[in-house]
Amino acid sequence: MAAAQEKKAQTMQFVLEKVRADKQLFVAENMELTEAEADLFWPVYTKYQDELFLLRARTIGLIDAYAKAYGQMDNDKAKALLDELMTIESLGPKLRAAFLPQFQEALPNIKVLRYYQIENKINSALMYQFAAKIPVIKYK
């Protein structure tokens, strides 16, 4: 059993690393960075992605909690889910705002705006995929 869980964890780690690499390639292809800009941008990008990953992991945790509670939802469970949802949704803008000065030090504002647009498009596509698979809660 432990070996199967370890293999599953390794597979998931590989998938996550591939997704991160694919995303970085997509960003690189769309940012049109000079070499000097790239030298300043990528370290900030990496730190931001690490923080964003933690936020996305929290979102996955919320989805898992929703799935577990779905069949026996009550007001207390719904409140806990709502509280976590509001917290997660409030952290996204705070994270973007916290990193904005660092991105602005690395890039001209027009390229920072472009990067934030790219992130927004990626996040929108991800949220659409989640929404398409998550059923609306049943009300008794």
JSON list of C-alpha atoms in Angstrom, two decimals:
[
{"chain": "A", "resi": 1, "resn": "MET", "atom": "CA", "xyz": [0.00, 0.00, 0.00]},
{"chain": "A", "resi": 2, "resn": "ALA", "atom": "CA", "xyz": [2.78, 2.44, 0.95]},
{"chain": "A", "resi": 3, "resn": "ALA", "atom": "CA", "xyz": [4.61, 1.69, -2.30]},
{"chain": "A", "resi": 4, "resn": "ALA", "atom": "CA", "xyz": [1.47, 2.45, -4.33]},
{"chain": "A", "resi": 5, "resn": "GLN", "atom": "CA", "xyz": [0.99, 5.75, -2.48]},
{"chain": "A", "resi": 6, "resn": "GLU", "atom": "CA", "xyz": [4.64, 6.65, -3.04]},
{"chain": "A", "resi": 7, "resn": "LYS", "atom": "CA", "xyz": [4.31, 5.90, -6.76]},
{"chain": "A", "resi": 8, "resn": "LYS", "atom": "CA", "xyz": [1.14, 8.00, -6.93]},
{"chain": "A", "resi": 9, "resn": "ALA", "atom": "CA", "xyz": [2.92, 10.88, -5.17]},
{"chain": "A", "resi": 10, "resn": "GLN", "atom": "CA", "xyz": [5.86, 10.63, -7.58]},
{"chain": "A", "resi": 11, "resn": "THR", "atom": "CA", "xyz": [3.51, 10.62, -10.56]},
{"chain": "A", "resi": 12, "resn": "MET", "atom": "CA", "xyz": [1.67, 13.66, -9.22]},
{"chain": "A", "resi": 13, "resn": "GLN", "atom": "CA", "xyz": [4.97, 15.46, -8.62]},
{"chain": "A", "resi": 14, "resn": "PHE", "atom": "CA", "xyz": [6.01, 14.72, -12.20]},
{"chain": "A", "resi": 15, "resn": "VAL", "atom": "CA", "xyz": [2.68, 16.04, -13.53]},
{"chain": "A", "resi": 16, "resn": "LEU", "atom": "CA", "xyz": [2.98, 19.21, -11.46]},
{"chain": "A", "resi": 17, "resn": "GLU", "atom": "CA", "xyz": [6.53, 19.82, -12.65]},
{"chain": "A", "resi": 18, "resn": "LYS", "atom": "CA", "xyz": [5.42, 19.31, -16.27]},
{"chain": "A", "resi": 19, "resn": "VAL", "atom": "CA", "xyz": [2.50, 21.72, -15.85]},
{"chain": "A", "resi": 20, "resn": "ARG", "atom": "CA", "xyz": [4.80, 24.33, -14.32]},
{"chain": "A", "resi": 21, "resn": "ALA", "atom": "CA", "xyz": [7.33, 23.88, -17.11]},
{"chain": "A", "resi": 22, "resn": "ASP", "atom": "CA", "xyz": [4.64, 24.09, -19.79]},
{"chain": "A", "resi": 23, "resn": "LYS", "atom": "CA", "xyz": [3.24, 27.23, -18.19]},
{"chain": "A", "resi": 24, "resn": "GLN", "atom": "CA", "xyz": [6.67, 28.82, -18.03]},
{"chain": "A", "resi": 25, "resn": "LEU", "atom": "CA", "xyz": [7.22, 28.01, -21.70]},
{"chain": "A", "resi": 26, "resn": "PHE", "atom": "CA", "xyz": [3.84, 29.55, -22.56]},
{"chain": "A", "resi": 27, "resn": "VAL", "atom": "CA", "xyz": [4.70, 32.69, -20.59]},
{"chain": "A", "resi": 28, "resn": "ALA", "atom": "CA", "xyz": [8.14, 32.91, -22.21]},
{"chain": "A", "resi": 29, "resn": "GLU", "atom": "CA", "xyz": [6.65, 32.59, -25.69]},
{"chain": "A", "resi": 30, "resn": "ASN", "atom": "CA", "xyz": [4.16, 35.37, -25.00]},
{"chain": "A", "resi": 31, "resn": "MET", "atom": "CA", "xyz": [6.21, 37.88, -23.02]},
{"chain": "A", "resi": 32, "resn": "GLU", "atom": "CA", "xyz": [8.77, 38.85, -25.69]},
{"chain": "A", "resi": 33, "resn": "LEU", "atom": "CA", "xyz": [11.41, 39.61, -23.06]},
{"chain": "A", "resi": 34, "resn": "THR", "atom": "CA", "xyz": [14.81, 41.02, -23.84]},
{"chain": "A", "resi": 35, "resn": "GLU", "atom": "CA", "xyz": [17.74, 39.17, -22.31]},
{"chain": "A", "resi": 36, "resn": "ALA", "atom": "CA", "xyz": [18.15, 41.87, -19.66]},
{"chain": "A", "resi": 37, "resn": "GLU", "atom": "CA", "xyz": [14.43, 41.76, -18.82]},
{"chain": "A", "resi": 38, "resn": "ALA", "atom": "CA", "xyz": [14.48, 37.97, -18.64]},
{"chain": "A", "resi": 39, "resn": "ASP", "atom": "CA", "xyz": [17.36, 38.04, -16.16]},
{"chain": "A", "resi": 40, "resn": "LEU", "atom": "CA", "xyz": [15.28, 40.20, -13.83]},
{"chain": "A", "resi": 41, "resn": "PHE", "atom": "CA", "xyz": [11.84, 38.71, -14.54]},
{"chain": "A", "resi": 42, "resn": "TRP", "atom": "CA", "xyz": [12.37, 34.96, -14.12]},
{"chain": "A", "resi": 43, "resn": "PRO", "atom": "CA", "xyz": [13.52, 34.99, -10.48]},
{"chain": "A", "resi": 44, "resn": "VAL", "atom": "CA", "xyz": [10.45, 37.08, -9.52]},
{"chain": "A", "resi": 45, "resn": "TYR", "atom": "CA", "xyz": [8.24, 34.83, -11.65]},
{"chain": "A", "resi": 46, "resn": "THR", "atom": "CA", "xyz": [9.56, 31.74, -9.86]},
{"chain": "A", "resi": 47, "resn": "LYS", "atom": "CA", "xyz": [8.85, 33.19, -6.41]},
{"chain": "A", "resi": 48, "resn": "TYR", "atom": "CA", "xyz": [5.39, 34.28, -7.53]},
{"chain": "A", "resi": 49, "resn": "GLN", "atom": "CA", "xyz": [4.63, 30.84, -8.96]},
{"chain": "A", "resi": 50, "resn": "ASP", "atom": "CA", "xyz": [5.67, 29.22, -5.68]},
{"chain": "A", "resi": 51, "resn": "GLU", "atom": "CA", "xyz": [3.16, 31.40, -3.82]},
{"chain": "A", "resi": 52, "resn": "LEU", "atom": "CA", "xyz": [0.52, 30.92, -6.50]},
{"chain": "A", "resi": 53, "resn": "PHE", "atom": "CA", "xyz": [1.01, 27.15, -6.25]},
{"chain": "A", "resi": 54, "resn": "LEU", "atom": "CA", "xyz": [0.20, 27.30, -2.52]},
{"chain": "A", "resi": 55, "resn": "LEU", "atom": "CA", "xyz": [-2.98, 29.24, -3.28]},
{"chain": "A", "resi": 56, "resn": "ARG", "atom": "CA", "xyz": [-3.97, 26.75, -5.99]},
{"chain": "A", "resi": 57, "resn": "ALA", "atom": "CA", "xyz": [-3.27, 23.85, -3.62]},
{"chain": "A", "resi": 58, "resn": "ARG", "atom": "CA", "xyz": [-5.60, 25.48, -1.14]},
{"chain": "A", "resi": 59, "resn": "THR", "atom": "CA", "xyz": [-8.25, 25.72, -3.88]},
{"chain": "A", "resi": 60, "resn": "ILE", "atom": "CA", "xyz": [-7.83, 22.02, -4.62]},
{"chain": "A", "resi": 61, "resn": "GLY", "atom": "CA", "xyz": [-8.25, 21.34, -0.90]},
{"chain": "A", "resi": 62, "resn": "LEU", "atom": "CA", "xyz": [-11.49, 23.32, -0.92]},
{"chain": "A", "resi": 63, "resn": "ILE", "atom": "CA", "xyz": [-12.76, 21.35, -3.91]},
{"chain": "A", "resi": 64, "resn": "ASP", "atom": "CA", "xyz": [-11.89, 18.10, -2.15]},
{"chain": "A", "resi": 65, "resn": "ALA", "atom": "CA", "xyz": [-13.70, 19.24, 1.00]},
{"chain": "A", "resi": 66, "resn": "TYR", "atom": "CA", "xyz": [-16.74, 20.17, -1.11]},
{"chain": "A", "resi": 67, "resn": "ALA", "atom": "CA", "xyz": [-16.71, 16.77, -2.81]},
{"chain": "A", "resi": 68, "resn": "LYS", "atom": "CA", "xyz": [-16.55, 14.97, 0.55]},
{"chain": "A", "resi": 69, "resn": "ALA", "atom": "CA", "xyz": [-19.41, 17.05, 1.98]},
{"chain": "A", "resi": 70, "resn": "TYR", "atom": "CA", "xyz": [-21.54, 17.09, -1.18]},
{"chain": "A", "resi": 71, "resn": "GLY", "atom": "CA", "xyz": [-23.83, 14.19, -0.31]},
{"chain": "A", "resi": 72, "resn": "GLN", "atom": "CA", "xyz": [-24.42, 15.27, 3.28]},
{"chain": "A", "resi": 73, "resn": "MET", "atom": "CA", "xyz": [-24.14, 19.06, 3.15]},
{"chain": "A", "resi": 74, "resn": "ASP", "atom": "CA", "xyz": [-25.52, 20.99, 6.08]},
{"chain": "A", "resi": 75, "resn": "ASN", "atom": "CA", "xyz": [-25.35, 24.65, 7.11]},
{"chain": "A", "resi": 76, "resn": "ASP", "atom": "CA", "xyz": [-22.23, 24.20, 9.24]},
{"chain": "A", "resi": 77, "resn": "LYS", "atom": "CA", "xyz": [-20.31, 22.49, 6.43]},
{"chain": "A", "resi": 78, "resn": "ALA", "atom": "CA", "xyz": [-21.57, 25.08, 3.95]},
{"chain": "A", "resi": 79, "resn": "LYS", "atom": "CA", "xyz": [-20.39, 27.90, 6.23]},
{"chain": "A", "resi": 80, "resn": "ALA", "atom": "CA", "xyz": [-16.92, 26.36, 6.58]},
{"chain": "A", "resi": 81, "resn": "LEU", "atom": "CA", "xyz": [-16.68, 26.00, 2.80]},
{"chain": "A", "resi": 82, "resn": "LEU", "atom": "CA", "xyz": [-17.88, 29.58, 2.27]},
{"chain": "A", "resi": 83, "resn": "ASP", "atom": "CA", "xyz": [-15.36, 30.90, 4.80]},
{"chain": "A", "resi": 84, "resn": "GLU", "atom": "CA", "xyz": [-12.52, 29.11, 3.04]},
{"chain": "A", "resi": 85, "resn": "LEU", "atom": "CA", "xyz": [-13.76, 30.25, -0.38]},
{"chain": "A", "resi": 86, "resn": "MET", "atom": "CA", "xyz": [-13.84, 33.89, 0.73]},
{"chain": "A", "resi": 87, "resn": "THR", "atom": "CA", "xyz": [-10.36, 33.59, 2.21]},
{"chain": "A", "resi": 88, "resn": "ILE", "atom": "CA", "xyz": [-8.95, 32.05, -0.97]},
{"chain": "A", "resi": 89, "resn": "GLU", "atom": "CA", "xyz": [-10.66, 34.61, -3.19]},
{"chain": "A", "resi": 90, "resn": "SER", "atom": "CA", "xyz": [-9.28, 37.47, -1.07]},
{"chain": "A", "resi": 91, "resn": "LEU", "atom": "CA", "xyz": [-5.72, 36.12, -1.22]},
{"chain": "A", "resi": 92, "resn": "GLY", "atom": "CA", "xyz": [-5.42, 36.24, -5.02]},
{"chain": "A", "resi": 93, "resn": "PRO", "atom": "CA", "xyz": [-5.58, 40.05, -5.33]},
{"chain": "A", "resi": 94, "resn": "LYS", "atom": "CA", "xyz": [-3.33, 40.43, -2.28]},
{"chain": "A", "resi": 95, "resn": "LEU", "atom": "CA", "xyz": [-0.73, 38.15, -3.86]},
{"chain": "A", "resi": 96, "resn": "ARG", "atom": "CA", "xyz": [-0.84, 40.02, -7.18]},
{"chain": "A", "resi": 97, "resn": "ALA", "atom": "CA", "xyz": [-0.53, 43.36, -5.36]},
{"chain": "A", "resi": 98, "resn": "ALA", "atom": "CA", "xyz": [2.35, 42.12, -3.22]},
{"chain": "A", "resi": 99, "resn": "PHE", "atom": "CA", "xyz": [4.36, 41.05, -6.26]},
{"chain": "A", "resi": 100, "resn": "LEU", "atom": "CA", "xyz": [3.49, 44.04, -8.46]},
{"chain": "A", "resi": 101, "resn": "PRO", "atom": "CA", "xyz": [6.41, 46.22, -7.27]},
{"chain": "A", "resi": 102, "resn": "GLN", "atom": "CA", "xyz": [8.85, 43.38, -7.88]},
{"chain": "A", "resi": 103, "resn": "PHE", "atom": "CA", "xyz": [7.55, 42.81, -11.39]},
{"chain": "A", "resi": 104, "resn": "GLN", "atom": "CA", "xyz": [7.66, 46.58, -11.99]},
{"chain": "A", "resi": 105, "resn": "GLU", "atom": "CA", "xyz": [11.32, 46.62, -10.96]},
{"chain": "A", "resi": 106, "resn": "ALA", "atom": "CA", "xyz": [12.04, 43.89, -13.50]},
{"chain": "A", "resi": 107, "resn": "LEU", "atom": "CA", "xyz": [9.92, 45.08, -16.44]},
{"chain": "A", "resi": 108, "resn": "PRO", "atom": "CA", "xyz": [8.30, 48.16, -17.95]},
{"chain": "A", "resi": 109, "resn": "ASN", "atom": "CA", "xyz": [4.67, 48.55, -16.87]},
{"chain": "A", "resi": 110, "resn": "ILE", "atom": "CA", "xyz": [3.33, 47.55, -20.27]},
{"chain": "A", "resi": 111, "resn": "LYS", "atom": "CA", "xyz": [5.05, 44.17, -19.99]},
{"chain": "A", "resi": 112, "resn": "VAL", "atom": "CA", "xyz": [3.92, 43.75, -16.38]},
{"chain": "A", "resi": 113, "resn": "LEU", "atom": "CA", "xyz": [0.37, 44.36, -17.58]},
{"chain": "A", "resi": 114, "resn": "ARG", "atom": "CA", "xyz": [0.90, 41.79, -20.35]},
{"chain": "A", "resi": 115, "resn": "TYR", "atom": "CA", "xyz": [2.15, 39.26, -17.82]},
{"chain": "A", "resi": 116, "resn": "TYR", "atom": "CA", "xyz": [-0.82, 39.84, -15.52]},
{"chain": "A", "resi": 117, "resn": "GLN", "atom": "CA", "xyz": [-3.12, 39.40, -18.53]},
{"chain": "A", "resi": 118, "resn": "ILE", "atom": "CA", "xyz": [-1.45, 36.09, -19.36]},
{"chain": "A", "resi": 119, "resn": "GLU", "atom": "CA", "xyz": [-1.83, 34.93, -15.74]},
{"chain": "A", "resi": 120, "resn": "ASN", "atom": "CA", "xyz": [-5.47, 36.01, -15.77]},
{"chain": "A", "resi": 121, "resn": "LYS", "atom": "CA", "xyz": [-6.16, 34.03, -18.95]},
{"chain": "A", "resi": 122, "resn": "ILE", "atom": "CA", "xyz": [-4.48, 30.93, -17.54]},
{"chain": "A", "resi": 123, "resn": "ASN", "atom": "CA", "xyz": [-6.39, 31.26, -14.26]},
{"chain": "A", "resi": 124, "resn": "SER", "atom": "CA", "xyz": [-9.69, 31.78, -16.10]},
{"chain": "A", "resi": 125, "resn": "ALA", "atom": "CA", "xyz": [-9.14, 28.63, -18.15]},
{"chain": "A", "resi": 126, "resn": "LEU", "atom": "CA", "xyz": [-8.29, 26.68, -15.01]},
{"chain": "A", "resi": 127, "resn": "MET", "atom": "CA", "xyz": [-11.35, 27.97, -13.14]},
{"chain": "A", "resi": 128, "resn": "TYR", "atom": "CA", "xyz": [-13.53, 27.13, -16.14]},
{"chain": "A", "resi": 129, "resn": "GLN", "atom": "CA", "xyz": [-12.25, 23.54, -16.05]},
{"chain": "A", "resi": 130, "resn": "PHE", "atom": "CA", "xyz": [-13.03, 23.32, -12.34]},
{"chain": "A", "resi": 131, "resn": "ALA", "atom": "CA", "xyz": [-16.48, 24.85, -12.78]},
{"chain": "A", "resi": 132, "resn": "ALA", "atom": "CA", "xyz": [-17.35, 22.48, -15.60]},
{"chain": "A", "resi": 133, "resn": "LYS", "atom": "CA", "xyz": [-16.69, 19.46, -13.39]},
{"chain": "A", "resi": 134, "resn": "ILE", "atom": "CA", "xyz": [-18.09, 20.62, -10.05]},
{"chain": "A", "resi": 135, "resn": "PRO", "atom": "CA", "xyz": [-21.83, 20.12, -9.61]},
{"chain": "A", "resi": 136, "resn": "VAL", "atom": "CA", "xyz": [-23.96, 22.84, -8.07]},
{"chain": "A", "resi": 137, "resn": "ILE", "atom": "CA", "xyz": [-24.90, 22.00, -4.51]},
{"chain": "A", "resi": 138, "resn": "LYS", "atom": "CA", "xyz": [-28.27, 20.38, -4.03]},
{"chain": "A", "resi": 139, "resn": "TYR", "atom": "CA", "xyz": [-30.69, 22.10, -1.70]},
{"chain": "A", "resi": 140, "resn": "LYS", "atom": "CA", "xyz": [-33.06, 19.87, 0.20]}
]
